[in-house]
PDB file of C-alpha atoms in Angstrom:
ATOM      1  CA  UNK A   1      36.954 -20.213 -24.588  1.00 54.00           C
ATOM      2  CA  UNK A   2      35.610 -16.654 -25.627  1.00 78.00           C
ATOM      3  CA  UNK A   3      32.521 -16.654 -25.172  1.00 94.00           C
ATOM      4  CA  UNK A   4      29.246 -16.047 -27.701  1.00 97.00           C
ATOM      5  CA  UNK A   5      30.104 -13.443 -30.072  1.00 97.00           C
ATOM      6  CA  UNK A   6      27.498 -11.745 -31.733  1.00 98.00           C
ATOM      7  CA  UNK A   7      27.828  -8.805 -34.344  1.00 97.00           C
ATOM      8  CA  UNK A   8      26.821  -6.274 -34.786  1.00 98.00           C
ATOM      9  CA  UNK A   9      26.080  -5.056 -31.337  1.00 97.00           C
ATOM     10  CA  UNK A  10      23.535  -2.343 -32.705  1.00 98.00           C
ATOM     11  CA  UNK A  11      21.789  -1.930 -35.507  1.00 98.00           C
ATOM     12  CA  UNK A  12      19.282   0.953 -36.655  1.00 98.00           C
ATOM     13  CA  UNK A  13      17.504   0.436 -39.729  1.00 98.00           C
ATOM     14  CA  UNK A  14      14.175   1.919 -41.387  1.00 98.00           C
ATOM     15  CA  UNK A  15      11.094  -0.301 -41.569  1.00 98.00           C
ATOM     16  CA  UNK A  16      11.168  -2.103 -44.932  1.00 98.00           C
ATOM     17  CA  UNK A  17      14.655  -3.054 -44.922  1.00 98.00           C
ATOM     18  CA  UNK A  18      16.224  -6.474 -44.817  1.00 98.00           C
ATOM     19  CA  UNK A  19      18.816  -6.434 -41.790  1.00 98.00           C
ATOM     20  CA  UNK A  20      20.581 -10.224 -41.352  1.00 98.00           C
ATOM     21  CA  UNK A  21      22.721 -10.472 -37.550  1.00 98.00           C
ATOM     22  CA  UNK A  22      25.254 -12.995 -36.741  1.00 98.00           C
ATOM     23  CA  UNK A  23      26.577 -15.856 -34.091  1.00 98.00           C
ATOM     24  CA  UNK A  24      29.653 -17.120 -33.407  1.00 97.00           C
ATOM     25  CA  UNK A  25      29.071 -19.890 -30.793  1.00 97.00           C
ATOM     26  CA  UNK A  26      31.608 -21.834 -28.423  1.00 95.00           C
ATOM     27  CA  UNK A  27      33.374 -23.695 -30.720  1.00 92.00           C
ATOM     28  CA  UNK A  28      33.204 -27.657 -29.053  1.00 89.00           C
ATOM     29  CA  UNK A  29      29.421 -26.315 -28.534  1.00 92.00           C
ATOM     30  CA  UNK A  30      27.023 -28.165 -31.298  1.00 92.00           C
ATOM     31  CA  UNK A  31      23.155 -26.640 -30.170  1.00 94.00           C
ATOM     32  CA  UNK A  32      22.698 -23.352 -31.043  1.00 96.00           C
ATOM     33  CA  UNK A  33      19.734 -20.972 -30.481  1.00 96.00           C
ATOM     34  CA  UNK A  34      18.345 -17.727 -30.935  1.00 97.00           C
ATOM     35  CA  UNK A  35      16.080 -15.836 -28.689  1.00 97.00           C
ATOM     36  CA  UNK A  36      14.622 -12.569 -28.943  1.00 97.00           C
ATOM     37  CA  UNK A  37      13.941  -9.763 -25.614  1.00 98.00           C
ATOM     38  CA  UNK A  38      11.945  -6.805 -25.351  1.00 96.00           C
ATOM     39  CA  UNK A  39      12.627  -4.218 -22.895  1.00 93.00           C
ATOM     40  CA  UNK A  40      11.192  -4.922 -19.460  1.00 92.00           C
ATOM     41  CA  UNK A  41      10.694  -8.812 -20.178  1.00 95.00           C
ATOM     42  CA  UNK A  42      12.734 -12.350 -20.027  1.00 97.00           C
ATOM     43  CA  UNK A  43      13.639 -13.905 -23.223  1.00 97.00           C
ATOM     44  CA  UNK A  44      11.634 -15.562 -25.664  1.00 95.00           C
ATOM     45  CA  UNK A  45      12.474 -18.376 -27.251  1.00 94.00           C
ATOM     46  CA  UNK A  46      13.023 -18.584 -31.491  1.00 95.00           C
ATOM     47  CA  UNK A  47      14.383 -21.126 -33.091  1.00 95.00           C
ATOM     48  CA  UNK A  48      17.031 -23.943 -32.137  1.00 93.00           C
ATOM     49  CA  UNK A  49      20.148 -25.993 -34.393  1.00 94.00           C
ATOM     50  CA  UNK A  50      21.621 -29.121 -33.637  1.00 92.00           C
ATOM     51  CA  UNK A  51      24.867 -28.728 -36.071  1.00 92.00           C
ATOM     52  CA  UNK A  52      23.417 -27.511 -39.049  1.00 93.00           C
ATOM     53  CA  UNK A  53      19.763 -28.923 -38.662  1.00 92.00           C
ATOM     54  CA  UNK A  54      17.102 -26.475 -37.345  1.00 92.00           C
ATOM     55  CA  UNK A  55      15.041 -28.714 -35.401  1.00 90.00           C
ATOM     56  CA  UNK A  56      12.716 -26.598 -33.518  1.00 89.00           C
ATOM     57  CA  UNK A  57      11.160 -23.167 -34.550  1.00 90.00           C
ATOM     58  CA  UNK A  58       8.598 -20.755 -32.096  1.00 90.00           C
ATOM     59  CA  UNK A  59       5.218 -19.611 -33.615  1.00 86.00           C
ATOM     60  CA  UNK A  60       6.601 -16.328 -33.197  1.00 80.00           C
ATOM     61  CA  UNK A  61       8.975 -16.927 -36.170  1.00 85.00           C
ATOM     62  CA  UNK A  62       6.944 -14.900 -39.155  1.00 89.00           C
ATOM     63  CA  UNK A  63       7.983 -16.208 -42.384  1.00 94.00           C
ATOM     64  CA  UNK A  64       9.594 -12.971 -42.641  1.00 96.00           C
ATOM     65  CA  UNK A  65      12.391 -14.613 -40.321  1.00 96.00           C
ATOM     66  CA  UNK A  66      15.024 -17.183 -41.433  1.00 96.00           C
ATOM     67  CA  UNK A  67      18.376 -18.511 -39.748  1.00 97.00           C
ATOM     68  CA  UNK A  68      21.076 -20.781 -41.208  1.00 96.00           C
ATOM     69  CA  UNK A  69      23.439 -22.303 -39.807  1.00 96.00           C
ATOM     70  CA  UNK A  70      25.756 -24.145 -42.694  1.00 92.00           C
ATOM     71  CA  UNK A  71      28.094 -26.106 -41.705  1.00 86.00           C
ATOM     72  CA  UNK A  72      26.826 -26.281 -38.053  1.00 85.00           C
ATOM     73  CA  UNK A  73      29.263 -23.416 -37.004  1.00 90.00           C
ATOM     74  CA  UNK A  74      28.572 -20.032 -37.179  1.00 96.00           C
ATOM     75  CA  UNK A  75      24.739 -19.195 -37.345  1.00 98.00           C
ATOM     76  CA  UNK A  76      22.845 -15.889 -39.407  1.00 98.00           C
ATOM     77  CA  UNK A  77      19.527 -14.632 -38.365  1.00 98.00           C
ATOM     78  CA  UNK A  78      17.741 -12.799 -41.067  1.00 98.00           C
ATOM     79  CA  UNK A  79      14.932 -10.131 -40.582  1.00 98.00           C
ATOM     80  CA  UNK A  80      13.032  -9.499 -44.387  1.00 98.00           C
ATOM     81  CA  UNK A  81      10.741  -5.973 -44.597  1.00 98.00           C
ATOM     82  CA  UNK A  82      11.317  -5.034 -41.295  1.00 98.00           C
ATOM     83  CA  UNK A  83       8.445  -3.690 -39.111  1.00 97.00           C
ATOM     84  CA  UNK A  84       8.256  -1.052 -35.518  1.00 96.00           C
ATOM     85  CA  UNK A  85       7.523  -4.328 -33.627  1.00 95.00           C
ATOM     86  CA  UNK A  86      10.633  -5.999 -34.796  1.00 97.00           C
ATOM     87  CA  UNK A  87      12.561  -3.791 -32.603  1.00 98.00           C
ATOM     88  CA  UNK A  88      14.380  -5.642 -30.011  1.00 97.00           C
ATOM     89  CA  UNK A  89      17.377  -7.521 -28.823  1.00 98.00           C
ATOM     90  CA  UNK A  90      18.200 -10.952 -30.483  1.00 98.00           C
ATOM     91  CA  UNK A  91      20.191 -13.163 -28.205  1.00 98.00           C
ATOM     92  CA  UNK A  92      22.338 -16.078 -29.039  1.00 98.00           C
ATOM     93  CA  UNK A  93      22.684 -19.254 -27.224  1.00 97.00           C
ATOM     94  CA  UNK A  94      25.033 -22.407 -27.356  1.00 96.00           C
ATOM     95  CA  UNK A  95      25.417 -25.337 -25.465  1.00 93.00           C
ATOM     96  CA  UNK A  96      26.947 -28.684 -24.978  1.00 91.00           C
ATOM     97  CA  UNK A  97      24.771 -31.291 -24.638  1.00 85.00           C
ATOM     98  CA  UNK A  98      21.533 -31.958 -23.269  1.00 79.00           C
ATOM     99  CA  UNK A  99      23.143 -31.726 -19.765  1.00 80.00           C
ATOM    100  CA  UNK A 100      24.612 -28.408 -20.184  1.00 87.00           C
ATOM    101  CA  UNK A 101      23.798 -24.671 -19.460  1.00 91.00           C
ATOM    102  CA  UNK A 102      23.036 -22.466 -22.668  1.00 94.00           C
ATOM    103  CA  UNK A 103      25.809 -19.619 -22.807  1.00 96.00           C
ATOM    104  CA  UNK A 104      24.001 -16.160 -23.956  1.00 97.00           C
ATOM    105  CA  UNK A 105      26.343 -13.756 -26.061  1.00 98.00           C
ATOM    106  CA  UNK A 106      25.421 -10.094 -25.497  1.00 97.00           C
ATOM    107  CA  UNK A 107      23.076  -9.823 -28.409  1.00 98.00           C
ATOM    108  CA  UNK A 108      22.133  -7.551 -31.395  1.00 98.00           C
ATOM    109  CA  UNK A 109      20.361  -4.293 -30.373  1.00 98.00           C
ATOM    110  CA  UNK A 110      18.188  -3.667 -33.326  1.00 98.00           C
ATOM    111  CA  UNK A 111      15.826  -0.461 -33.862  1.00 98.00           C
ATOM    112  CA  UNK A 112      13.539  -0.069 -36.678  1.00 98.00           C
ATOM    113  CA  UNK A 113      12.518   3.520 -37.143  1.00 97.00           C
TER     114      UNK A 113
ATOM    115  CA  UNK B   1       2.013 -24.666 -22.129  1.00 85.00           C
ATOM    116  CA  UNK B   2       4.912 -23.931 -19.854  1.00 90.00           C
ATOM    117  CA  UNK B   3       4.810 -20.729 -17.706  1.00 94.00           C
ATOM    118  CA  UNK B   4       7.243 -18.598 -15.077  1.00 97.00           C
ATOM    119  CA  UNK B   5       6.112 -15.899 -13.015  1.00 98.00           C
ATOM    120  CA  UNK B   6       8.933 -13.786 -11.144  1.00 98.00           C
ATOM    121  CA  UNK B   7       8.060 -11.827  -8.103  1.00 97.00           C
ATOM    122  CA  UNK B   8       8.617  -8.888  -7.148  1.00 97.00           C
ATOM    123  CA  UNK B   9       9.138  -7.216 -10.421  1.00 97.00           C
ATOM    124  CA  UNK B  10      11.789  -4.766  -9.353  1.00 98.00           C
ATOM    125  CA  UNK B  11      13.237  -4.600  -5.729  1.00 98.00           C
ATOM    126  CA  UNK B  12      15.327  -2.141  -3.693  1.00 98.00           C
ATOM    127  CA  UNK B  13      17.601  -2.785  -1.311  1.00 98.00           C
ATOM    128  CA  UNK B  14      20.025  -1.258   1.271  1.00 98.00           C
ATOM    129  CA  UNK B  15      23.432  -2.884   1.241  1.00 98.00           C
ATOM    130  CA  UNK B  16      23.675  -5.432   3.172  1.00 97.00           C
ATOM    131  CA  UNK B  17      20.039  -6.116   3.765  1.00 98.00           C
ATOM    132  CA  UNK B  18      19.204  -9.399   2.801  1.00 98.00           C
ATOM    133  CA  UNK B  19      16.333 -10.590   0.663  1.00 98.00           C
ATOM    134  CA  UNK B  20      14.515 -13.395  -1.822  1.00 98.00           C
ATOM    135  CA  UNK B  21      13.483 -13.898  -5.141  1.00 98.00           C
ATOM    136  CA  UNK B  22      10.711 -15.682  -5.942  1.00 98.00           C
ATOM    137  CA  UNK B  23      10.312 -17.914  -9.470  1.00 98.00           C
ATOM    138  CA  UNK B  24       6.505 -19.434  -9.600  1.00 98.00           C
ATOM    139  CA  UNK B  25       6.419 -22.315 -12.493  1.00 97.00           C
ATOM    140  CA  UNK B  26       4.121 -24.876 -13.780  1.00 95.00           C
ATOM    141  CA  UNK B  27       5.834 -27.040 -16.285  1.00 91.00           C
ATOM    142  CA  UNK B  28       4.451 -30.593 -17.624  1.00 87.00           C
ATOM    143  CA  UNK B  29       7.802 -32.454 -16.430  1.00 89.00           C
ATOM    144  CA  UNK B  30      10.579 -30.111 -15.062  1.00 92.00           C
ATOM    145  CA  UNK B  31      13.751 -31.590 -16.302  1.00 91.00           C
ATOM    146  CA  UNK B  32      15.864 -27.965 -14.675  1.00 93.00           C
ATOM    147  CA  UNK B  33      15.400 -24.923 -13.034  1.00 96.00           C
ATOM    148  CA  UNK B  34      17.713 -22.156 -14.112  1.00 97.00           C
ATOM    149  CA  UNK B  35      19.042 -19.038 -12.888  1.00 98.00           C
ATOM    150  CA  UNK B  36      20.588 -16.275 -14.825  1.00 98.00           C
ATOM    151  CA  UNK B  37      22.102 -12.746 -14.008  1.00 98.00           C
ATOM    152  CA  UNK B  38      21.353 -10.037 -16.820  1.00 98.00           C
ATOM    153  CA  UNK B  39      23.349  -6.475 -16.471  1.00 97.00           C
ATOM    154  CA  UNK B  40      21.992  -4.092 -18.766  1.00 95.00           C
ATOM    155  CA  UNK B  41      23.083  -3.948 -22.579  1.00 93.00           C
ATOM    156  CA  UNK B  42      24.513  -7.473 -21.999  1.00 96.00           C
ATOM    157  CA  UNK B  43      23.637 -11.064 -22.269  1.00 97.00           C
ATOM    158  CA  UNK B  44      22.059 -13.627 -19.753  1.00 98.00           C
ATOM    159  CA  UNK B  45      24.818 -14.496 -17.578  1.00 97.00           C
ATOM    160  CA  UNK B  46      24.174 -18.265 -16.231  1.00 97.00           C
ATOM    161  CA  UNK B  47      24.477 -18.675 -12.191  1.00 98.00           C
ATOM    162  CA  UNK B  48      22.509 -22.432 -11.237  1.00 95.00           C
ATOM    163  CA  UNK B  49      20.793 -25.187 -12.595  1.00 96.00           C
ATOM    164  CA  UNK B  50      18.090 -27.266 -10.309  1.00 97.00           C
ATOM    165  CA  UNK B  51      16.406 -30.473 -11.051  1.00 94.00           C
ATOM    166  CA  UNK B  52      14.547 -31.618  -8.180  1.00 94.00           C
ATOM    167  CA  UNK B  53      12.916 -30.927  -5.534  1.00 95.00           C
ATOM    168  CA  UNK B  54      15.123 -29.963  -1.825  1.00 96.00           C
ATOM    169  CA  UNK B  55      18.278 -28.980  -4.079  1.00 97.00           C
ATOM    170  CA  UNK B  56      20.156 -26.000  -3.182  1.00 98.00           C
ATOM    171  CA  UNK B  57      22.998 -24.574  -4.966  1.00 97.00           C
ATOM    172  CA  UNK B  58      25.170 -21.536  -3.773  1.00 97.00           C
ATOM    173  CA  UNK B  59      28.119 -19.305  -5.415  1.00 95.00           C
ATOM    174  CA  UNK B  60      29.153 -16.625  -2.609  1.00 95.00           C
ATOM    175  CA  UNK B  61      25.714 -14.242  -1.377  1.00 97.00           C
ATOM    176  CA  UNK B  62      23.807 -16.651  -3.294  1.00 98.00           C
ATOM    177  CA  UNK B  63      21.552 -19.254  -2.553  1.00 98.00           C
ATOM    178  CA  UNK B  64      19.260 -21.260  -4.888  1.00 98.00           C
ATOM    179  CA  UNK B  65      16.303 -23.382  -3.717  1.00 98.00           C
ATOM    180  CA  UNK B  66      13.589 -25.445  -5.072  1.00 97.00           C
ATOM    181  CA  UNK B  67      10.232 -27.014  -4.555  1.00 96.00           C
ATOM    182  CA  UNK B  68       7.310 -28.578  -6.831  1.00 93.00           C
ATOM    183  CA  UNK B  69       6.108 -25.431  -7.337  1.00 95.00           C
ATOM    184  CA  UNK B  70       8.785 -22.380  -6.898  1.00 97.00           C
ATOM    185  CA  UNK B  71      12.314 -21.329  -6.245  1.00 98.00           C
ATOM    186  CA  UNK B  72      13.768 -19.006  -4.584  1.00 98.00           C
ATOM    187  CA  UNK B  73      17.001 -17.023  -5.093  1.00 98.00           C
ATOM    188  CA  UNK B  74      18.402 -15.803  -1.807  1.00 98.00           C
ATOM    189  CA  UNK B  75      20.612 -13.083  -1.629  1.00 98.00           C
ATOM    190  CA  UNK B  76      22.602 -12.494   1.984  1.00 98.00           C
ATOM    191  CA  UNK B  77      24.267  -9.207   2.955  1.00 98.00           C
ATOM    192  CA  UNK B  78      23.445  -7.807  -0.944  1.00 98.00           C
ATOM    193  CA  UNK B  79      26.734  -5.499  -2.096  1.00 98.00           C
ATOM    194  CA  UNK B  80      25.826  -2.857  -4.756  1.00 98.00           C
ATOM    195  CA  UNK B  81      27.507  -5.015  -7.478  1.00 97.00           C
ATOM    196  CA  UNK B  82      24.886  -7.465  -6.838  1.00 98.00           C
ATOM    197  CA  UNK B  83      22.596  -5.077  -8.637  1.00 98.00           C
ATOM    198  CA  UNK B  84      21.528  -6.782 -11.898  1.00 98.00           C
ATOM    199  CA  UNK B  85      18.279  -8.318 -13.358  1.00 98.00           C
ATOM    200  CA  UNK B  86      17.666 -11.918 -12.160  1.00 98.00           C
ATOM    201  CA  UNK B  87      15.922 -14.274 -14.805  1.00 98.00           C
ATOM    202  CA  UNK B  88      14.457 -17.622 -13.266  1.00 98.00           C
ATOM    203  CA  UNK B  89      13.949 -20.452 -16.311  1.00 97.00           C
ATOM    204  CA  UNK B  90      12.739 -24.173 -16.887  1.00 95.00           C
ATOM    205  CA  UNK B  91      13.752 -26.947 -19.147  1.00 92.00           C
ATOM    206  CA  UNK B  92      11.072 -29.415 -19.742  1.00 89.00           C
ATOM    207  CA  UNK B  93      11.328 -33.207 -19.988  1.00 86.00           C
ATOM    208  CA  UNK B  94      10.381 -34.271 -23.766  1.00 76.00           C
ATOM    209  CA  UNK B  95      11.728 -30.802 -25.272  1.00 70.00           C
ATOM    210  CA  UNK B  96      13.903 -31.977 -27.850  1.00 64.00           C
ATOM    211  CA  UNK B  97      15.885 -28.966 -28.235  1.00 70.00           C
ATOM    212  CA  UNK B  98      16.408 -28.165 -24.413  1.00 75.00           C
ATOM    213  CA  UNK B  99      14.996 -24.597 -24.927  1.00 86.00           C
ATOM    214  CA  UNK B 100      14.506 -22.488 -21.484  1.00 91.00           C
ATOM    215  CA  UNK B 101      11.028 -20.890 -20.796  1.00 93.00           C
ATOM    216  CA  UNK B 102      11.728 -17.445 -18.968  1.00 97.00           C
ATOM    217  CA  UNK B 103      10.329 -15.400 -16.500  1.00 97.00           C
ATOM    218  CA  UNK B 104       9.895 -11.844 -16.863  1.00 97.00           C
ATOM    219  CA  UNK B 105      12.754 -11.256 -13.907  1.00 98.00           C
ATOM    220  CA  UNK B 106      13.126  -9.391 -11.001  1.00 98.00           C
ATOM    221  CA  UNK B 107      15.345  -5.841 -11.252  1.00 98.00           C
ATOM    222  CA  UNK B 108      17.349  -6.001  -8.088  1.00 98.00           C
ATOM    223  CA  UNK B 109      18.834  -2.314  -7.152  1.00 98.00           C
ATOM    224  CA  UNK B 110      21.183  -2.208  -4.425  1.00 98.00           C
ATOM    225  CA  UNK B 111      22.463   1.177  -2.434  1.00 97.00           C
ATOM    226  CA  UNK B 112      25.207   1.741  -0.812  1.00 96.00           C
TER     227      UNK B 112
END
């Protein structure tokens, strides 16, 4: 078991740009989510897979956000025309089952400048 | 809506002084109570679930409780590498994805 990996671990990037981040969950783990936390505050729930199906997606997803997930393994999370207020870190979750605990990898550090 | 409110915002301690946590949450059917430890530049690390009311969970200088209303995260005889942020969450009943609701956490500094 290694763990959530997420890469990259920082990214800077000017406002306009497309910047796309991605998740490596456990592997027996089939739920998948992505959460996003400003400085000073808890995390705030995204958007959610169950294998490759994204069941469940926050109002605070703009239409300028979109994550895959093919082949319910690996997940991407991509940021179009980037803006000052996208700047944050974007966590990844997995889990089990219904029963279990979501496992956080250490996230994407993203500045837009 | 669901909502958690974590109190104090930040505290300081002296080693070995002990303390609580308090997580405030209103929730239309709590299905768990989470805790999580956050160290700086890294991810939520997960510590105890709670479902119902009178449960307490501990893992060595800590001790999760739980009512209708609130838990509490206890922390005896703190050590400085207790210092972290502590994030309180709930799971509602009927959420088909299981997502967490967070508090804003409580930064807990510890000195030697």
């Amino acid at each position: 078991d290694t763990g959530v990996s997420q890469n990259p671990r920082h990214k800077i990037t000017k406002r306009g740009q497309n910047v796309t981040f991605r998740c490596d969950p456990i592997s027996e783990h089939n739920r998948l989510y992505w959460y996003r936390q400003t400085l000073g505050q808890g995390p705030e729930f995204l958007t959610y897979f169950q294998n490759e199906a994204q069941l469940e997606k926050s109002r605070l997803l703009s239409d300028r956000f979109s994550a895959e997930r093919p082949k319910g393994s690996f997940s991407t999370l991509e940021i179009q025309r980037t803006e000052q207020g996208d700047s944050a870190m974007y966590l990844c979750a997995s889990s089990y089952d219904p029963n279990s605990p979501l496992h956080f990898g250490n996230g994407t550090r993203l500045t837009v400048t | 809506e669901d909502q958690v409110t974590q109190s104090p915002e930040a505290l300081r301690l002296q080693e070995g002084e002990s303390s609580s946590l308090n997580c405030s949450y209103t929730v239309s059917g709590l299905r768990g109570l989470f805790w999580y430890r956050q160290d700086p530049g890294k991810g939520p690390e997960f510590l105890f679930t709670l479902y119902s009311a009178g449960e307490e969970k501990e893992k060595e200088r800590l001790k999760a409780t739980l009512t209708k209303k609130e838990s509490f995260l206890h922390i005896t005889a703190p050590k400085p590498e207790d210092s972290a942020t502590y994030l309180c969450a709930v799971q509602a009943w009927g959420n088909a994805g299981n997502m967490l609701t967070f508090g804003g956490g409580t930064r807990l500094m510890v000195k030697p």
